mmCIF file of C-alpha atoms in Angstrom:
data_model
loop_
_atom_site.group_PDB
_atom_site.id
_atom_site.type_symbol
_atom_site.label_atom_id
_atom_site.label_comp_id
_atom_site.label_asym_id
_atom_site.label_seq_id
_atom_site.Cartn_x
_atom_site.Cartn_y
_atom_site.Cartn_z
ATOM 1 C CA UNK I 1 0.000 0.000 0.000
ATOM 2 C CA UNK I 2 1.431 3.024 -0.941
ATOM 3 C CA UNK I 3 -0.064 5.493 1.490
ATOM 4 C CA UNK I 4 -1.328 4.527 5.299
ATOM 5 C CA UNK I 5 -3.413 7.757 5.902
ATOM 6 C CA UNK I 6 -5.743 6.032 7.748
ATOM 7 C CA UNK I 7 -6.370 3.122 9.971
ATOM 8 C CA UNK I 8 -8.610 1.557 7.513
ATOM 9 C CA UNK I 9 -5.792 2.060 4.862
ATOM 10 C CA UNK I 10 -3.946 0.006 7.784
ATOM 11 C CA UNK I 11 -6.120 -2.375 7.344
ATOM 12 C CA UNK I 12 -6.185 -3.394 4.118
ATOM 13 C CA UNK I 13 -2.553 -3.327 3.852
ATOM 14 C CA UNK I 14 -2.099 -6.404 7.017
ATOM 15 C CA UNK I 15 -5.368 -7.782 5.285
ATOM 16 C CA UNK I 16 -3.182 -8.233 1.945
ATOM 17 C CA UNK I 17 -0.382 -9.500 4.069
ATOM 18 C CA UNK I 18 -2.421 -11.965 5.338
ATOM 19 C CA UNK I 19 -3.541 -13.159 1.579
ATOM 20 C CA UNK I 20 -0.039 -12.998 0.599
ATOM 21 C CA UNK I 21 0.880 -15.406 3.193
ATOM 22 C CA UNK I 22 -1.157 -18.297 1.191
ATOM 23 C CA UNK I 23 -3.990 -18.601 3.648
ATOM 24 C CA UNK I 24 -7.343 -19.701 2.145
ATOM 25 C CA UNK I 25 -9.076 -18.827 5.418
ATOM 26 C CA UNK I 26 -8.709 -15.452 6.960
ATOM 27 C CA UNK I 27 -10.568 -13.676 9.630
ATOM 28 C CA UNK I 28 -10.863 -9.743 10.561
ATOM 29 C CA UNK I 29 -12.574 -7.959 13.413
ATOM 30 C CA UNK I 30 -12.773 -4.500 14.229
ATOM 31 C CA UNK I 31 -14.370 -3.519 17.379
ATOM 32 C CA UNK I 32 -15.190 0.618 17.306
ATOM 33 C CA UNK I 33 -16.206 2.657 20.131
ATOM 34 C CA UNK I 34 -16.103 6.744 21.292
ATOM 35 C CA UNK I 35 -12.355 6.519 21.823
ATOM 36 C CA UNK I 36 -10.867 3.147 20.452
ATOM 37 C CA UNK I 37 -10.667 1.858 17.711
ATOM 38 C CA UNK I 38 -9.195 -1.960 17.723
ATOM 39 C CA UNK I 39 -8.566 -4.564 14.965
ATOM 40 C CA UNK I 40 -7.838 -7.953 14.940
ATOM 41 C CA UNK I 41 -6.334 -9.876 11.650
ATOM 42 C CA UNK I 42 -5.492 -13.572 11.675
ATOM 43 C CA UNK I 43 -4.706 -15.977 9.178
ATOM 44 C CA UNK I 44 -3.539 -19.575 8.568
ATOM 45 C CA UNK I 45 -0.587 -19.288 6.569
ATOM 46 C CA UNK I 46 2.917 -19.634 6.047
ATOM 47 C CA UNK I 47 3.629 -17.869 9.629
ATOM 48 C CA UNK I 48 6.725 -16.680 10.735
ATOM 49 C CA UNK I 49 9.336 -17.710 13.149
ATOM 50 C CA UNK I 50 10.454 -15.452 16.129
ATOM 51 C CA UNK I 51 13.621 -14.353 14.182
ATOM 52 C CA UNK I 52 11.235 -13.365 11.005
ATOM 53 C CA UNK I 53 8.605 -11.723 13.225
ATOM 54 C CA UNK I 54 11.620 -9.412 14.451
ATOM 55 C CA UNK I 55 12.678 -8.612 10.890
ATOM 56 C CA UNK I 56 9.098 -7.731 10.043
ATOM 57 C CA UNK I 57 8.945 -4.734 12.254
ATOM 58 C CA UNK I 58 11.863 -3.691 11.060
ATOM 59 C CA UNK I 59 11.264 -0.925 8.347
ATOM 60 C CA UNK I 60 14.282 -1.575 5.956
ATOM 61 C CA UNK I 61 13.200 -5.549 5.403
ATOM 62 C CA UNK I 62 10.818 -6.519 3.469
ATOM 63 C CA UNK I 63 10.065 -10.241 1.731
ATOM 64 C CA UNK I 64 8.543 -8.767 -1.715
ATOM 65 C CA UNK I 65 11.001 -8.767 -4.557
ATOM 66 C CA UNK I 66 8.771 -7.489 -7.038
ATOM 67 C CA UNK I 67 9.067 -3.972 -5.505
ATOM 68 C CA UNK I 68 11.269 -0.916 -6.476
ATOM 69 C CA UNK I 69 11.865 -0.254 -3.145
ATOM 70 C CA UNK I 70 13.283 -2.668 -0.773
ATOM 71 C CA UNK I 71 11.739 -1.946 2.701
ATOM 72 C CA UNK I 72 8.716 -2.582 4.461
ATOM 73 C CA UNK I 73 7.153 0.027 6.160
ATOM 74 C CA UNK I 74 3.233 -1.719 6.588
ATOM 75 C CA UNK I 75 4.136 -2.912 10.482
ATOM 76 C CA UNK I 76 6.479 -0.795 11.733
ATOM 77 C CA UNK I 77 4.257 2.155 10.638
ATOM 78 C CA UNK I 78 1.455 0.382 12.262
ATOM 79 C CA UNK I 79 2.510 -0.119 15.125
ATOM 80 C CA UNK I 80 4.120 3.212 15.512
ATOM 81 C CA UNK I 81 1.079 4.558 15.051
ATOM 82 C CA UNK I 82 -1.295 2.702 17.261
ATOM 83 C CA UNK I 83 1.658 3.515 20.345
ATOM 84 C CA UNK I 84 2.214 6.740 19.355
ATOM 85 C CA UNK I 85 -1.985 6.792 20.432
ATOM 86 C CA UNK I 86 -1.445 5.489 23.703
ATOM 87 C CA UNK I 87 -3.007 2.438 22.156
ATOM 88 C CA UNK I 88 -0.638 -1.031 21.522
ATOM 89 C CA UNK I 89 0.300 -3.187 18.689
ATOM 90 C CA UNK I 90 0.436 -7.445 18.906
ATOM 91 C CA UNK I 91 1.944 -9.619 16.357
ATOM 92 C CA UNK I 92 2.032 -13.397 17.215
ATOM 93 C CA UNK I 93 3.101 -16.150 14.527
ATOM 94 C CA UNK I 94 4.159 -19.730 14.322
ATOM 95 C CA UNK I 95 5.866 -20.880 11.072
ATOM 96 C CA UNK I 96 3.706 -23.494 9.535
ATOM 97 C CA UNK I 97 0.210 -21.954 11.443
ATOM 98 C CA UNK I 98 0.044 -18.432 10.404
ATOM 99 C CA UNK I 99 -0.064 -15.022 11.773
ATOM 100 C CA UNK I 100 -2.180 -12.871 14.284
ATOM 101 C CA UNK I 101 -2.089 -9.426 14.284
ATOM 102 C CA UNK I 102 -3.744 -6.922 17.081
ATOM 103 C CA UNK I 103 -4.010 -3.474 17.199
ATOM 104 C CA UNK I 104 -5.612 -0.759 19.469
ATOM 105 C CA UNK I 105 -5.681 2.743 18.609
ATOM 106 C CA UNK I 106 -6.849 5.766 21.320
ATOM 107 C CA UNK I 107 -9.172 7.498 19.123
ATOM 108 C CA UNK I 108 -9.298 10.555 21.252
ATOM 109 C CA UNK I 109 -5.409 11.127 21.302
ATOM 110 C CA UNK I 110 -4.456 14.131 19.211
ATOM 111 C CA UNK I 111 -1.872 11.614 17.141
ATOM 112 C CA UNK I 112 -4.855 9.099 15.824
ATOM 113 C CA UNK I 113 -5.160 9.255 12.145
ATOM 114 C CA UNK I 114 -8.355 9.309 11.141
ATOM 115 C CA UNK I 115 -10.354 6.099 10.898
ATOM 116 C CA UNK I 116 -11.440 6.007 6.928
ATOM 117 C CA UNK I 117 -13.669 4.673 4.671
ATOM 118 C CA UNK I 118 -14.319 1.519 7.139
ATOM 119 C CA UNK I 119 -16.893 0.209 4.789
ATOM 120 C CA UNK I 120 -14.797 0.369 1.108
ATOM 121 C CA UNK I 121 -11.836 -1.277 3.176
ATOM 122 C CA UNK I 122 -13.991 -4.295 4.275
ATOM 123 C CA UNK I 123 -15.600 -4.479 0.403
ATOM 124 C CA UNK I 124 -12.469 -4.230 0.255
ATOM 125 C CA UNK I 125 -10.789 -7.394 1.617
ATOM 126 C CA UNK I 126 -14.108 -9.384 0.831
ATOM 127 C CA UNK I 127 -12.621 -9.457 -2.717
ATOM 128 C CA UNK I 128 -8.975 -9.443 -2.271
ATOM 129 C CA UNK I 129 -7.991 -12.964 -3.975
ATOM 130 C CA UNK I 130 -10.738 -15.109 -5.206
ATOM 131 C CA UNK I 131 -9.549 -18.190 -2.991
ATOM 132 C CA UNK I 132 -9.362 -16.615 0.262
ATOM 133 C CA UNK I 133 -12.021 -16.737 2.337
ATOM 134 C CA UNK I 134 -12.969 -13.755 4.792
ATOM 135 C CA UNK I 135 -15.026 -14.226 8.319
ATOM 136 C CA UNK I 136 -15.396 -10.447 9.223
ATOM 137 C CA UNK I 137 -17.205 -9.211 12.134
ATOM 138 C CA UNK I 138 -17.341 -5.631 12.528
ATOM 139 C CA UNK I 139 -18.862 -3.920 15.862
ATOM 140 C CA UNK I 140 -18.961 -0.439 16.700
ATOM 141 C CA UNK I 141 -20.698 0.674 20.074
ATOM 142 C CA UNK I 142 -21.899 -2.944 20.525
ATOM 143 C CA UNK I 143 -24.105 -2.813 17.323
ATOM 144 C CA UNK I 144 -22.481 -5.594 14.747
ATOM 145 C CA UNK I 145 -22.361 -7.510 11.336
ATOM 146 C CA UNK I 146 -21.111 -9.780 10.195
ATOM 147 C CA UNK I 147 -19.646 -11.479 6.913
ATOM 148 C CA UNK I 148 -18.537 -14.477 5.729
ATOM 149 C CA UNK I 149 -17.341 -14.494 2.300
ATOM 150 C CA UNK I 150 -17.262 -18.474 2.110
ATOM 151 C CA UNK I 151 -20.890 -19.146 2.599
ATOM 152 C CA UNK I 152 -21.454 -16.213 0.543
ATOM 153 C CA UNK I 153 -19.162 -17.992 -2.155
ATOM 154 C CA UNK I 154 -21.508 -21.437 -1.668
ATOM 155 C CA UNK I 155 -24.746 -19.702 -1.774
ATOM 156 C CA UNK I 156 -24.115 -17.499 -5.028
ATOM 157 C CA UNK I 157 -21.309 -19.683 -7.128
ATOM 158 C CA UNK I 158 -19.605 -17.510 -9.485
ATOM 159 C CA UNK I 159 -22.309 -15.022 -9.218
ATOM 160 C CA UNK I 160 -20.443 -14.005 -5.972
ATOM 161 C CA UNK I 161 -17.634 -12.143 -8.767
ATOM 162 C CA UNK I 162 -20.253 -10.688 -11.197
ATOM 163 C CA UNK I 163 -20.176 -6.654 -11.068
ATOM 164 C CA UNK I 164 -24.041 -6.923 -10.590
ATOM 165 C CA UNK I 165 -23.239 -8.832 -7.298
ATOM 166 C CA UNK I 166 -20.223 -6.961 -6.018
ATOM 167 C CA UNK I 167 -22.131 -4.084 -6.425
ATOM 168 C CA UNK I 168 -24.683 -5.372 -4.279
ATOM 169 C CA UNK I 169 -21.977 -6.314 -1.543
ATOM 170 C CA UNK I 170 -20.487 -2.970 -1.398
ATOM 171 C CA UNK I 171 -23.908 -1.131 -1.183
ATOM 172 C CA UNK I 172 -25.246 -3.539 1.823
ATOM 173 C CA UNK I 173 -21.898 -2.519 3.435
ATOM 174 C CA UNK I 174 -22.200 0.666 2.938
ATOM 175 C CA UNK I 175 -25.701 0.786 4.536
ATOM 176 C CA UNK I 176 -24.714 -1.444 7.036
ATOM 177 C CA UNK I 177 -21.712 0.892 8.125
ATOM 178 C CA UNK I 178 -24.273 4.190 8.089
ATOM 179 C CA UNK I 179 -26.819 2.145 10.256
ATOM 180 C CA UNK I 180 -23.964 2.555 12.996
#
């Protein structure tokens, strides 16, 4: 991601890390209130061993070779901006199981960055890679949805990927994200 404005921009950028890591099941929760704002991203991929997960919060690695620029700034950013809240940043992994990555950003510190277009970056991730699979739960001030992109994916068949049908996604999450 070239630009992480926003925490929802943060967002999508772990929630393509988590693709990238060959997962075919991911999940994402983001729990909103007055003055946090906290997000959850976990998949079942690839994972990372302890020496990796140090290298990954380091801003001048990075694993992609297909980029001009060789560093990394998607974690380290992140979590220099969720502690630069008051808030904290979590990043567990196991090589072999995958990845979990928690966040918590003070919404009412002066440093936030603003929260975004919640409801484009969950259309978003819904249609990241055509095999993963998304469980997203979103709450804000104990109101929530939910979405599950594999059941989705059962119910309409290829449908699912037909502009007609995306558009319909992104409209019911738009609605869904006003109704808060």
């Amino acid at each position: 991601m070239a630009t992480l404005k926003t925490i929802a921009d943060h967002i999508m950028d772990i929630c393509e890390n988590a693709v990238r890591s060959k997962s075919k099941l991911c999940e994402l929760y983001i729990d909103e209130y007055e003055t946090s704002f906290f997000f959850r991203i976990s998949d079942k991929g690839i994972g990372m061993d302890e020496q990796e997960v140090k290298k990954a919060l380091d801003p001048f690695y990075t694993t992609k070779t297909e980029r001009r620029k060789k560093f990394g700034m998607g974690l380290p950013f992140l979590k220099f901006s969720s502690e630069l809240t008051g808030g904290n940043f979590k990043i567990t992994s196991e090589k072999g199981y995958g990845t979990v990555v928690e966040v918590l950003f003070k919404k009412d510190s002066i440093d936030c960055q603003p929260v975004g277009d919640i409801a484009q970056a969950i259309f978003s991730v819904v249609y990241l890679d055509h095999d993963t699979d998304w469980y997203i739960k979103r709450t804000k001030n104990s109101e929530a949805y939910e979405i599950n992109s594999s059941d989705m994916k059962k119910e309409y068949g290829e449908a699912f990927f037909s502009a007609s049908f995306m558009k319909s996604i992104k409209d019911l999450i738009t609605s869904l994200e006003n109704e808060f």
